[in-house]
CSV table of C-alpha atoms in Angstrom, one decimal:
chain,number,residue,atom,x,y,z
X,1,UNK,CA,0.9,-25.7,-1.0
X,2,UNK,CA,0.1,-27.0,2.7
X,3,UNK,CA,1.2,-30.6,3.5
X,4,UNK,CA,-1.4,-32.7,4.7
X,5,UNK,CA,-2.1,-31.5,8.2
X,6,UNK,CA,-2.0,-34.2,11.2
X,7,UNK,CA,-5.7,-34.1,13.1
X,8,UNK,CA,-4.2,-31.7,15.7
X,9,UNK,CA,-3.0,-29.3,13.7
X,10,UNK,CA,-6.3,-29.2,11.7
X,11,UNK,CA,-8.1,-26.4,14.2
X,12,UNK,CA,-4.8,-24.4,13.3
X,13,UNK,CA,-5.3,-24.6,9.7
X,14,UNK,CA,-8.9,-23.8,10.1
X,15,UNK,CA,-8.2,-20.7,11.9
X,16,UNK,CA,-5.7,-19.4,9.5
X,17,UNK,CA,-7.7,-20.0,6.4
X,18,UNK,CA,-10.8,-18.3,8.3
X,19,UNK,CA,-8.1,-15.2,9.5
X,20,UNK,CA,-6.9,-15.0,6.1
X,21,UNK,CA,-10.2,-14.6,4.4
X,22,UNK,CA,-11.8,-12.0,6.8
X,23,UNK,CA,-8.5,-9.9,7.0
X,24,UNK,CA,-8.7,-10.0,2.9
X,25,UNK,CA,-12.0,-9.3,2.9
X,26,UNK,CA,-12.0,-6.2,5.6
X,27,UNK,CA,-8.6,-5.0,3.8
X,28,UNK,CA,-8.2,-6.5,0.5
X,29,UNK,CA,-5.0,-8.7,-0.3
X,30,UNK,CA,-2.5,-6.2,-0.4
X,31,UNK,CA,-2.9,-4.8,3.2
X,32,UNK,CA,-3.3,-8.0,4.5
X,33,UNK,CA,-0.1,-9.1,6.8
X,34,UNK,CA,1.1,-12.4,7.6
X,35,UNK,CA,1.4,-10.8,10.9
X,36,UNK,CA,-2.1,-10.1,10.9
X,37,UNK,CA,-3.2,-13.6,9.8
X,38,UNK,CA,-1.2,-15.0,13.0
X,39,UNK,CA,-2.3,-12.4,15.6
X,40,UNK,CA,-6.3,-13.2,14.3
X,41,UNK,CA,-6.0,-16.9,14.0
X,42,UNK,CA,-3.7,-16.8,17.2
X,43,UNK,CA,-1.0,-18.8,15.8
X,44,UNK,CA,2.4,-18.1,15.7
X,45,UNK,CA,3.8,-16.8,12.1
X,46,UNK,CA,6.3,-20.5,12.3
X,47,UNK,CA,2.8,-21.7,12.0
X,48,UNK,CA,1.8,-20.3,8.8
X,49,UNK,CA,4.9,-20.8,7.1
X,50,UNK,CA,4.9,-24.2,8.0
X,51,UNK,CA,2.3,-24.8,5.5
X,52,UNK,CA,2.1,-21.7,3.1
X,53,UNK,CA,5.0,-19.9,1.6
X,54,UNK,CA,2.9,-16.8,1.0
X,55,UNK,CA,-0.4,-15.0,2.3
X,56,UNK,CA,-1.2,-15.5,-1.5
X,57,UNK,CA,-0.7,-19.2,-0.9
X,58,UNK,CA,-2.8,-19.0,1.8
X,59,UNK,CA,-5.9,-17.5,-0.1
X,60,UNK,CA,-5.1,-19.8,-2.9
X,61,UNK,CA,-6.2,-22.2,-0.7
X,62,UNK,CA,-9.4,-20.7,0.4
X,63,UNK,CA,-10.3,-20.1,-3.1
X,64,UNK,CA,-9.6,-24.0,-4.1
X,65,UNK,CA,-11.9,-25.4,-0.8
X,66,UNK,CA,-14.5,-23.0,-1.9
X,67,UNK,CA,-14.4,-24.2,-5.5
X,68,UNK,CA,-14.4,-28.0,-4.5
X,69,UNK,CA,-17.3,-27.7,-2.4
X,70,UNK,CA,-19.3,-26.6,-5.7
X,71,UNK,CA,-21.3,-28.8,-7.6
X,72,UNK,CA,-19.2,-28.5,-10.8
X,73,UNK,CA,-20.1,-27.9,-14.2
X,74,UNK,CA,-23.7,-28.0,-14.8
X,75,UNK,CA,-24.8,-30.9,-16.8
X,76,UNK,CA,-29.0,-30.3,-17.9
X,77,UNK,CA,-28.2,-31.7,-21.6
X,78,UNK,CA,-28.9,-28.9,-23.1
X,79,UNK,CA,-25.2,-27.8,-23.3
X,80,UNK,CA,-26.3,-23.8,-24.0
X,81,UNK,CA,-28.4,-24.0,-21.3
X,82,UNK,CA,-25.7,-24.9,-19.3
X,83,UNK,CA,-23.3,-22.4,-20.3
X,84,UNK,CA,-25.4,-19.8,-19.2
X,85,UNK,CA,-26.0,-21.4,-16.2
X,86,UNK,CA,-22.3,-21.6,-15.1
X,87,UNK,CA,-21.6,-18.1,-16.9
X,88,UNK,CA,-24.3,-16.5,-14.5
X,89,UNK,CA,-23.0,-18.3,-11.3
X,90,UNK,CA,-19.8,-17.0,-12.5
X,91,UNK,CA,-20.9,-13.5,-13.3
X,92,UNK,CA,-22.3,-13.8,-9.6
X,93,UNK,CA,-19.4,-15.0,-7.6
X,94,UNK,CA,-17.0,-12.3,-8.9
X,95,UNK,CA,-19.6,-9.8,-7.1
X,96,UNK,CA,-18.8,-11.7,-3.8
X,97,UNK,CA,-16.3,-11.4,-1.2
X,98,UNK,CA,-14.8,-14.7,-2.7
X,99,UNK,CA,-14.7,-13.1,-5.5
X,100,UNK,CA,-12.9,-9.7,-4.5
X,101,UNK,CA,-10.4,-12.4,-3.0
X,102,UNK,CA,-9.9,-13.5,-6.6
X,103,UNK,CA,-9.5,-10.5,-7.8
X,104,UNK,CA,-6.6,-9.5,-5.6
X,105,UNK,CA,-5.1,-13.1,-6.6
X,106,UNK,CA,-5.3,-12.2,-10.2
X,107,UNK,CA,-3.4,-8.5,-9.7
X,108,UNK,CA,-0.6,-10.5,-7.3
X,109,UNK,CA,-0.2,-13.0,-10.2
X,110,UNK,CA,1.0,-10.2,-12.1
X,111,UNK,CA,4.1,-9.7,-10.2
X,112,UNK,CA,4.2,-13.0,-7.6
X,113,UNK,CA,5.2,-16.8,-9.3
X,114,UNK,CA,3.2,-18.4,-6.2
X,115,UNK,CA,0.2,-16.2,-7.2
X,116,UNK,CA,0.5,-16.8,-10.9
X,117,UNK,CA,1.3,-20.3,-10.4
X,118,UNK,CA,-1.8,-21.2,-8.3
X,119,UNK,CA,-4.5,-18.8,-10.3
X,120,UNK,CA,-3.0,-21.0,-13.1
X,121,UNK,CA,-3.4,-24.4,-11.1
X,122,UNK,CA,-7.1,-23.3,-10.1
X,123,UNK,CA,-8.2,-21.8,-13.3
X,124,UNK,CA,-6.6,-25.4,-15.0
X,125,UNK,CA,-9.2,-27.5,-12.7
X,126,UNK,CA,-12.1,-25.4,-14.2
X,127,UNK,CA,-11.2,-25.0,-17.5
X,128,UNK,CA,-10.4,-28.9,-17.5
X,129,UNK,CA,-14.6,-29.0,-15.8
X,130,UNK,CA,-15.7,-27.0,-18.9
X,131,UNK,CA,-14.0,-28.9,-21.3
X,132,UNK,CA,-15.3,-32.3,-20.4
X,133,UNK,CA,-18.9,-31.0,-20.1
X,134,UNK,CA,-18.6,-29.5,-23.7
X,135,UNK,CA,-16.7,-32.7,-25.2
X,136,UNK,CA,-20.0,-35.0,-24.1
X,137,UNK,CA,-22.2,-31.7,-25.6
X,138,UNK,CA,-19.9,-33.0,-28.8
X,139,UNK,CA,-20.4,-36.7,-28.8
X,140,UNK,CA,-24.4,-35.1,-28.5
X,141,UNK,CA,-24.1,-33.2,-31.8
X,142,UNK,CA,-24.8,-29.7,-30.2
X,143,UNK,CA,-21.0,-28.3,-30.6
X,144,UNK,CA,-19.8,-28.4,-34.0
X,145,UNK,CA,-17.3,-31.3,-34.2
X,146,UNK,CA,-14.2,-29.4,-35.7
X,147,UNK,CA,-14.3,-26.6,-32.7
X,148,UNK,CA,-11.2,-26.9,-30.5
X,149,UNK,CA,-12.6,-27.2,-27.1
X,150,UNK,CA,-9.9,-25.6,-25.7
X,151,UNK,CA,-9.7,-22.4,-27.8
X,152,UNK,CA,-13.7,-22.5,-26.7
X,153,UNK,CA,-13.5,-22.1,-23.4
X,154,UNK,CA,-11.4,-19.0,-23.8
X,155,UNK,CA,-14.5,-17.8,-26.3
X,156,UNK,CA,-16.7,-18.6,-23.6
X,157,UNK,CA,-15.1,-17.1,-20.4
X,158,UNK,CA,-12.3,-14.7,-22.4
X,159,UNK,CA,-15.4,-11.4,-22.3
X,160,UNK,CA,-16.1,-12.3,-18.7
X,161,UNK,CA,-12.6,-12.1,-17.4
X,162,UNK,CA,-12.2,-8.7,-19.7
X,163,UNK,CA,-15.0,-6.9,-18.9
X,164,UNK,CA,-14.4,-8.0,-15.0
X,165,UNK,CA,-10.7,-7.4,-14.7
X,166,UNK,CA,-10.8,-4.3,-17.3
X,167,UNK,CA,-13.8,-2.7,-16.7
X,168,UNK,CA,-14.7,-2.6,-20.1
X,169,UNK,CA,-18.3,-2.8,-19.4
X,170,UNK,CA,-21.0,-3.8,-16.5
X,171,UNK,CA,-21.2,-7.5,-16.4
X,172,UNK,CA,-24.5,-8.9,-16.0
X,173,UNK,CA,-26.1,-12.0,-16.9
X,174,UNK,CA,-27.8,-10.2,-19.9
X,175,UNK,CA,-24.3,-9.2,-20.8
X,176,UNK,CA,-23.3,-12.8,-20.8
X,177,UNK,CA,-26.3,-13.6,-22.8
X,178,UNK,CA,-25.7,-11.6,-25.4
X,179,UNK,CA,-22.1,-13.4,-25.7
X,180,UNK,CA,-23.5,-16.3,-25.6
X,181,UNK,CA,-25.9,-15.7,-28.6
X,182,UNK,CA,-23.1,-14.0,-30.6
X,183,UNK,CA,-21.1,-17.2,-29.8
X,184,UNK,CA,-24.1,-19.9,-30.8
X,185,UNK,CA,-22.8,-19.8,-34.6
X,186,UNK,CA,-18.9,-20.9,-33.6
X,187,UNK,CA,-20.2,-23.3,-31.2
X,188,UNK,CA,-23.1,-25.3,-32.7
X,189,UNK,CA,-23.2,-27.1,-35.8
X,190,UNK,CA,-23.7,-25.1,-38.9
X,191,UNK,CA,-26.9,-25.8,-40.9
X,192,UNK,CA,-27.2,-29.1,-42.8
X,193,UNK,CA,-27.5,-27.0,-46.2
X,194,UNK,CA,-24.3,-25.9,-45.5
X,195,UNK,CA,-23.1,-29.1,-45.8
X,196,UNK,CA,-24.4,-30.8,-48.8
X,197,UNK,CA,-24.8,-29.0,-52.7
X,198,UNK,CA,-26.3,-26.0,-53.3
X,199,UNK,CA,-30.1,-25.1,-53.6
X,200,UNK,CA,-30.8,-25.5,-57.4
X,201,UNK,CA,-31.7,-21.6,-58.1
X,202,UNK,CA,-36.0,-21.2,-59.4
C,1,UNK,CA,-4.6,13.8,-15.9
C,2,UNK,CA,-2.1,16.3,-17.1
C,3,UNK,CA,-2.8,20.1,-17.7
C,4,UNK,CA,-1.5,21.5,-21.0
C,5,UNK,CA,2.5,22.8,-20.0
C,6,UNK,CA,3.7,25.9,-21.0
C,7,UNK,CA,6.5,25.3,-23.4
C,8,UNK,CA,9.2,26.3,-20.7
C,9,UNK,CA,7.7,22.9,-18.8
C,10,UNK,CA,7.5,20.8,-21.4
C,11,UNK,CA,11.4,19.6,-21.1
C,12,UNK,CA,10.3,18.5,-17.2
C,13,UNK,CA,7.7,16.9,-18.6
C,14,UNK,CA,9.7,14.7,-20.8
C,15,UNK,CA,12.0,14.4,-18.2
C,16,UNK,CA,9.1,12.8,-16.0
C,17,UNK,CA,7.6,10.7,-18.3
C,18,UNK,CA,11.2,9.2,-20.1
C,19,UNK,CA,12.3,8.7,-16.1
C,20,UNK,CA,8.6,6.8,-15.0
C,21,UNK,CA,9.4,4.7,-18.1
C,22,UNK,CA,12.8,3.7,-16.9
C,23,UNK,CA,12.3,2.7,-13.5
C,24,UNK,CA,8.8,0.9,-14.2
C,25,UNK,CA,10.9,-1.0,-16.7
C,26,UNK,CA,13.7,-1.3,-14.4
C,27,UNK,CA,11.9,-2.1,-11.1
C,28,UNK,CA,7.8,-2.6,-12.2
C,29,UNK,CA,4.8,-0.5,-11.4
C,30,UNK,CA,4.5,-1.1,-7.6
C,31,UNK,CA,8.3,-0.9,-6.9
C,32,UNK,CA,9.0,2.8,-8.4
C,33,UNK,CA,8.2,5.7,-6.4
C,34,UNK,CA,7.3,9.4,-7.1
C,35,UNK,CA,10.7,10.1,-5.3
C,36,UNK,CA,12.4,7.8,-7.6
C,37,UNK,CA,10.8,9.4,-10.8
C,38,UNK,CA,11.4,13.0,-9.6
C,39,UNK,CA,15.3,12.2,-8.6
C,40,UNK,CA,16.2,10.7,-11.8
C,41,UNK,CA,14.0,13.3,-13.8
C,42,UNK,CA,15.5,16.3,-11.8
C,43,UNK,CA,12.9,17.8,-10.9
C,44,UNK,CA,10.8,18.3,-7.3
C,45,UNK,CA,8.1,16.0,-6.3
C,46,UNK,CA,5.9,19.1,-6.0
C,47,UNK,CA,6.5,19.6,-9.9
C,48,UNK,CA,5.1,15.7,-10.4
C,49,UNK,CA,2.2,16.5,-7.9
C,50,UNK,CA,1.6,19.6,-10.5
C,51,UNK,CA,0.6,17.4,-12.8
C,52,UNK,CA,-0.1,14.1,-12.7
C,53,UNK,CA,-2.1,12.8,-9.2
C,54,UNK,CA,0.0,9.5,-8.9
C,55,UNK,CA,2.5,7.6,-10.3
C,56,UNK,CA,-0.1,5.2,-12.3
C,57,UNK,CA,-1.2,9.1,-14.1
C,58,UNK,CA,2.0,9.3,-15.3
C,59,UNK,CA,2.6,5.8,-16.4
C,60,UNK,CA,-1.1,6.1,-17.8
C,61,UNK,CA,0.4,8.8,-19.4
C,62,UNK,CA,3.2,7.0,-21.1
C,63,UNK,CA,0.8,4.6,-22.6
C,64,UNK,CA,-1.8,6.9,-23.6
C,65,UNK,CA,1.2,8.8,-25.8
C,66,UNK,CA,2.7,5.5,-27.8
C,67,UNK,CA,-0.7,4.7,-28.5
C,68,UNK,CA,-1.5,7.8,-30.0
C,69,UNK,CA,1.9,7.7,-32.1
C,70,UNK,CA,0.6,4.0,-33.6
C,71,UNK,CA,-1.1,3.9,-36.8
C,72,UNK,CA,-5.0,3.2,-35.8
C,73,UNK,CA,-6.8,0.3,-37.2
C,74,UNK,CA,-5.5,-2.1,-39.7
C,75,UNK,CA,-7.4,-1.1,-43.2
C,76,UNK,CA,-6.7,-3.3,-46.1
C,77,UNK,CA,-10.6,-4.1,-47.0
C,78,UNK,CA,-9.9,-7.7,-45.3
C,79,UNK,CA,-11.6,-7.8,-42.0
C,80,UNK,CA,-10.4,-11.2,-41.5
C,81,UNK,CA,-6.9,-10.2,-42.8
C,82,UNK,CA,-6.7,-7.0,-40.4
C,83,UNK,CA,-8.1,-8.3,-37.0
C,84,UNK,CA,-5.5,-11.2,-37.7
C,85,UNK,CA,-2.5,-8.4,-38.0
C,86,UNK,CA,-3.5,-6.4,-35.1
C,87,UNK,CA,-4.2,-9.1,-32.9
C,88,UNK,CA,-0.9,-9.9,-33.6
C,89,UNK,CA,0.5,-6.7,-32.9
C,90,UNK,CA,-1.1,-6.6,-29.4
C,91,UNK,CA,0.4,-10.2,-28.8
C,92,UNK,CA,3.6,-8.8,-29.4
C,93,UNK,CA,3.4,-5.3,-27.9
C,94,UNK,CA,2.3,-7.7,-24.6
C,95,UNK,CA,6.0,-9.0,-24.6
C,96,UNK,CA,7.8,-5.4,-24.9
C,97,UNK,CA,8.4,-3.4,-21.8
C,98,UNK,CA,5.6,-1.2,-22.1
C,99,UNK,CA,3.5,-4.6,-22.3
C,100,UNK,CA,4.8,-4.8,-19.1
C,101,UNK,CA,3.7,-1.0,-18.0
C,102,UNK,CA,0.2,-2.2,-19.1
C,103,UNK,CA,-0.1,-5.3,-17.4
C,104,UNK,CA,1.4,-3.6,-14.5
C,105,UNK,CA,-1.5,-0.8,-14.6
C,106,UNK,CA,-4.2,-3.5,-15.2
C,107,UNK,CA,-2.7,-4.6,-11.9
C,108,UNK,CA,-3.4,-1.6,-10.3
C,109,UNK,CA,-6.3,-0.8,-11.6
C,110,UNK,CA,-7.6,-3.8,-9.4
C,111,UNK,CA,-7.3,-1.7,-6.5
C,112,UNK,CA,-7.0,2.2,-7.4
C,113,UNK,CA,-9.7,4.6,-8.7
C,114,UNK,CA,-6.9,6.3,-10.7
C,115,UNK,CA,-5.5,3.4,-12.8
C,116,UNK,CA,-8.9,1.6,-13.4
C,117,UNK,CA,-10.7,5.0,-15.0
C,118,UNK,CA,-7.1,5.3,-16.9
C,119,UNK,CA,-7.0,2.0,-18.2
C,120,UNK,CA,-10.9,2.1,-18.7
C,121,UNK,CA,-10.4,5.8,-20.8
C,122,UNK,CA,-7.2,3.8,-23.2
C,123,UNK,CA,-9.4,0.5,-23.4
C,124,UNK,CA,-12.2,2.6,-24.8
C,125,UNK,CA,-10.2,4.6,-27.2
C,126,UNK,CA,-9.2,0.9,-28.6
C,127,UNK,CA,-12.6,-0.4,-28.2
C,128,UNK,CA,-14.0,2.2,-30.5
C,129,UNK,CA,-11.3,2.2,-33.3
C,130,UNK,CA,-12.2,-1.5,-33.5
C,131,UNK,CA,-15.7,-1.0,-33.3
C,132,UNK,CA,-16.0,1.6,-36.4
C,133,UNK,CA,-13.3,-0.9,-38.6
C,134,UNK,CA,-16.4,-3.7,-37.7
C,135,UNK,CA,-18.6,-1.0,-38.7
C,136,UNK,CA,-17.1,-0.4,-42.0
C,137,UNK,CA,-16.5,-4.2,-43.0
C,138,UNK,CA,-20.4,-4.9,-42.3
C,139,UNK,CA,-21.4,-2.4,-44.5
C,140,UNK,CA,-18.8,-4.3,-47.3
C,141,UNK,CA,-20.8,-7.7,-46.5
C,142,UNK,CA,-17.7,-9.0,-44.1
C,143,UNK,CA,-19.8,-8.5,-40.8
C,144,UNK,CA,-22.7,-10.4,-39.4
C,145,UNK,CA,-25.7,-7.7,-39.7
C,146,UNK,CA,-27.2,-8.6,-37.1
C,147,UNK,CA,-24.0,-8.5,-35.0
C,148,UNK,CA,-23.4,-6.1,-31.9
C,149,UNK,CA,-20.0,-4.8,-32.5
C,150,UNK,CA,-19.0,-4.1,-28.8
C,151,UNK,CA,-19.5,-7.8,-27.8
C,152,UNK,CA,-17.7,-8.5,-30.7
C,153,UNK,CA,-14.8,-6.5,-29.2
C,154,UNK,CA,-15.2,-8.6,-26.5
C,155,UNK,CA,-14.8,-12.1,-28.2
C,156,UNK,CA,-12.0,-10.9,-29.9
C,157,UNK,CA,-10.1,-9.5,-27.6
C,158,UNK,CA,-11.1,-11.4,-24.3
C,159,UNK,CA,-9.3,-14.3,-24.9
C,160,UNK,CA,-6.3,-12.2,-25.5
C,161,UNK,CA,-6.4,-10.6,-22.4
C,162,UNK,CA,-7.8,-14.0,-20.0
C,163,UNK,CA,-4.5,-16.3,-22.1
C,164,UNK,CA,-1.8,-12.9,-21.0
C,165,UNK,CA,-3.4,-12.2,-17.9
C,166,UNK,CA,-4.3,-15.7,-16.3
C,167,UNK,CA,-1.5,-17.4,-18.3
C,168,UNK,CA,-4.0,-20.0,-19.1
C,169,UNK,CA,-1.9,-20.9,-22.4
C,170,UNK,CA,0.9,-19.9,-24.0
C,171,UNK,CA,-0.2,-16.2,-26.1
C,172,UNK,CA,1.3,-16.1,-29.6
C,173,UNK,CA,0.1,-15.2,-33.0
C,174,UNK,CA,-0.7,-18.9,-33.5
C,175,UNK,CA,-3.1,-18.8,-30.5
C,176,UNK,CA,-4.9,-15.9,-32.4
C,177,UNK,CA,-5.4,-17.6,-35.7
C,178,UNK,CA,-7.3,-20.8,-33.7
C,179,UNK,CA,-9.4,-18.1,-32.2
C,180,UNK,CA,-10.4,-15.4,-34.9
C,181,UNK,CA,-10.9,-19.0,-36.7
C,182,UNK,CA,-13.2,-20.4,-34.2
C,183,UNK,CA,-14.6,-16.7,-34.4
C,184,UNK,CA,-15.3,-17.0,-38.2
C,185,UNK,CA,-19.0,-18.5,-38.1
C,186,UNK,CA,-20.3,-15.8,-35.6
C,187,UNK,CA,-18.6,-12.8,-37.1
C,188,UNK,CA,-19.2,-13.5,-40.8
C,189,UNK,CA,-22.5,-13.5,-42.6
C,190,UNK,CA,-24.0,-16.9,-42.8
C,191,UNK,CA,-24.3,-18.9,-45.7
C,192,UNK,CA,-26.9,-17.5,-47.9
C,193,UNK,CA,-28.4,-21.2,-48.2
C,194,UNK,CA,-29.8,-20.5,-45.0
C,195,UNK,CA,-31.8,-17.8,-45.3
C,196,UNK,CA,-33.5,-19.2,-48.2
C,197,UNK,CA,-35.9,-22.1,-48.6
C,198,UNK,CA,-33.9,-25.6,-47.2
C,199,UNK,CA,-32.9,-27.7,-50.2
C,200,UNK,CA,-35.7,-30.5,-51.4
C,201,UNK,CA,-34.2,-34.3,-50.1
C,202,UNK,CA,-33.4,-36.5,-52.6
């Protein structure tokens, strides 16, 4: 990724990362040039690959100062509440231009190691976010102590990701909903009874 | 897609499909060309343009056919037992060069009408032979009743796709167990103590 930038050089970056993300959003990633990047941010392409190795580098990049400057995950105390909090933000931002920006990430990851390498770095931070805010929903008794967090968050965010990236069906906050309660069982903890003997039958 | 050939087209046909195989194996989705295909099938670009609208038609194509020629659903009486073995055979079929077709049209599918409502049309032909084997093992007792069976696909098989596609984690058969076992409280019935009346304390 892009070494830390002296102050003068700063405006440069700037421009790039703004050329980048209004080239990918008027064209998609694929027909966006690194030719076009320096002609719009008026740089010269020795520029760019001073700091990137890639345009998909570069719109790794936008993705990550985009996702820093949210508030990560939400934290209410009510860890369900939360989840379809984030899950709907989620569900939202993939409709974006950001979003279609992510999407183009995700196909190059397919075939590019910088691509996969940096959707995997990005998606790490958030799923890292997710697990944190679900191990204190733990220590809180509302997720059922033997569920590994890990394989969770795939639970959670696996449907979004396949009905987004497959098409499988519109995604909508109700959709997400409905995953969510279909989820509740495997993610709270199960009844007391279930625990201790048996109802005596009569 | 396709027209039905006459039988004096069918070899060219074959010819096509065998040849898109090849080079997509050889070179991947975006690198192999309708020129390529027709050269090493023999045949004239027009004859391709005959039949298939793109190169992603004909590698739909390709996938469409070795799906058909696989078994169906997994149908031992053991819901848990069969989701477990065909999850597993997805997991592997991911790692064999027409996994690599697949992940390639998924790809595409990001960006071209063609390839999306292809991979849409196979998902759903998948989607609904898992659907009616959900069907089945609720009406044996195995299924949640209360349980819609398409988001059900989608917990299933969404982290499958999220772990291949965003290489989150390493996808193996071992990854599947920890999931359809996560899975277990929200697919299967409950336990009857809680429906009934709780258990008196002490």
């Amino acid at each position: 990724m892009s070494t830390a930038p002296s102050r003068r050089s700063e405006k440069a970056r700037q421009a790039i990362l703004e050329a980048a993300f209004g080239l990918c959003v008027e064209r998609g990633l694929a027909a966006t040039t690194i030719e076009a990047i320096a002609a719009r941010a008026g740089v010269a392409k020795t520029t760019i690959y001073r700091w990137w190795p890639s345009k998909a580098a570069i719109l790794l990049e936008v993705v990550e100062v985009r996702r820093s400057a949210d508030g990560g995950y939400p934290d209410t105390g009510d860890i369900m509440a939360d989840l379809a909090t984030q899950t709907a933000n989620v569900t939202r931002l993939f409709e974006t231009e950001l979003g279609a920006i992510w999407r183009g990430l995700i196909a190059a990851a397919q075939t590019e190691d910088i691509a996969a390498e940096g959707v995997r770095r990005i998606l790490r931070g958030a799923i890292d976010e997710c697990v944190a805010r679900l191990a204190k929903a733990r220590d809180a008794g509302q997720i059922r102590e033997d569920l590994d967090l890990e394989i969770a968050v795939e639970l959670i965010y696996g449907p979004i990701y396949h009905t987004w990236l497959l098409g499988t069906r519109a995604m909508s906050p109700p959709f997400m909903d409905s995953v969510l309660d279909a989820l509740r069982p495997s993610l709270q903890p199960p009844p007391s009874c279930g625990v201790g003997p048996p109802p005596v039958a009569g």
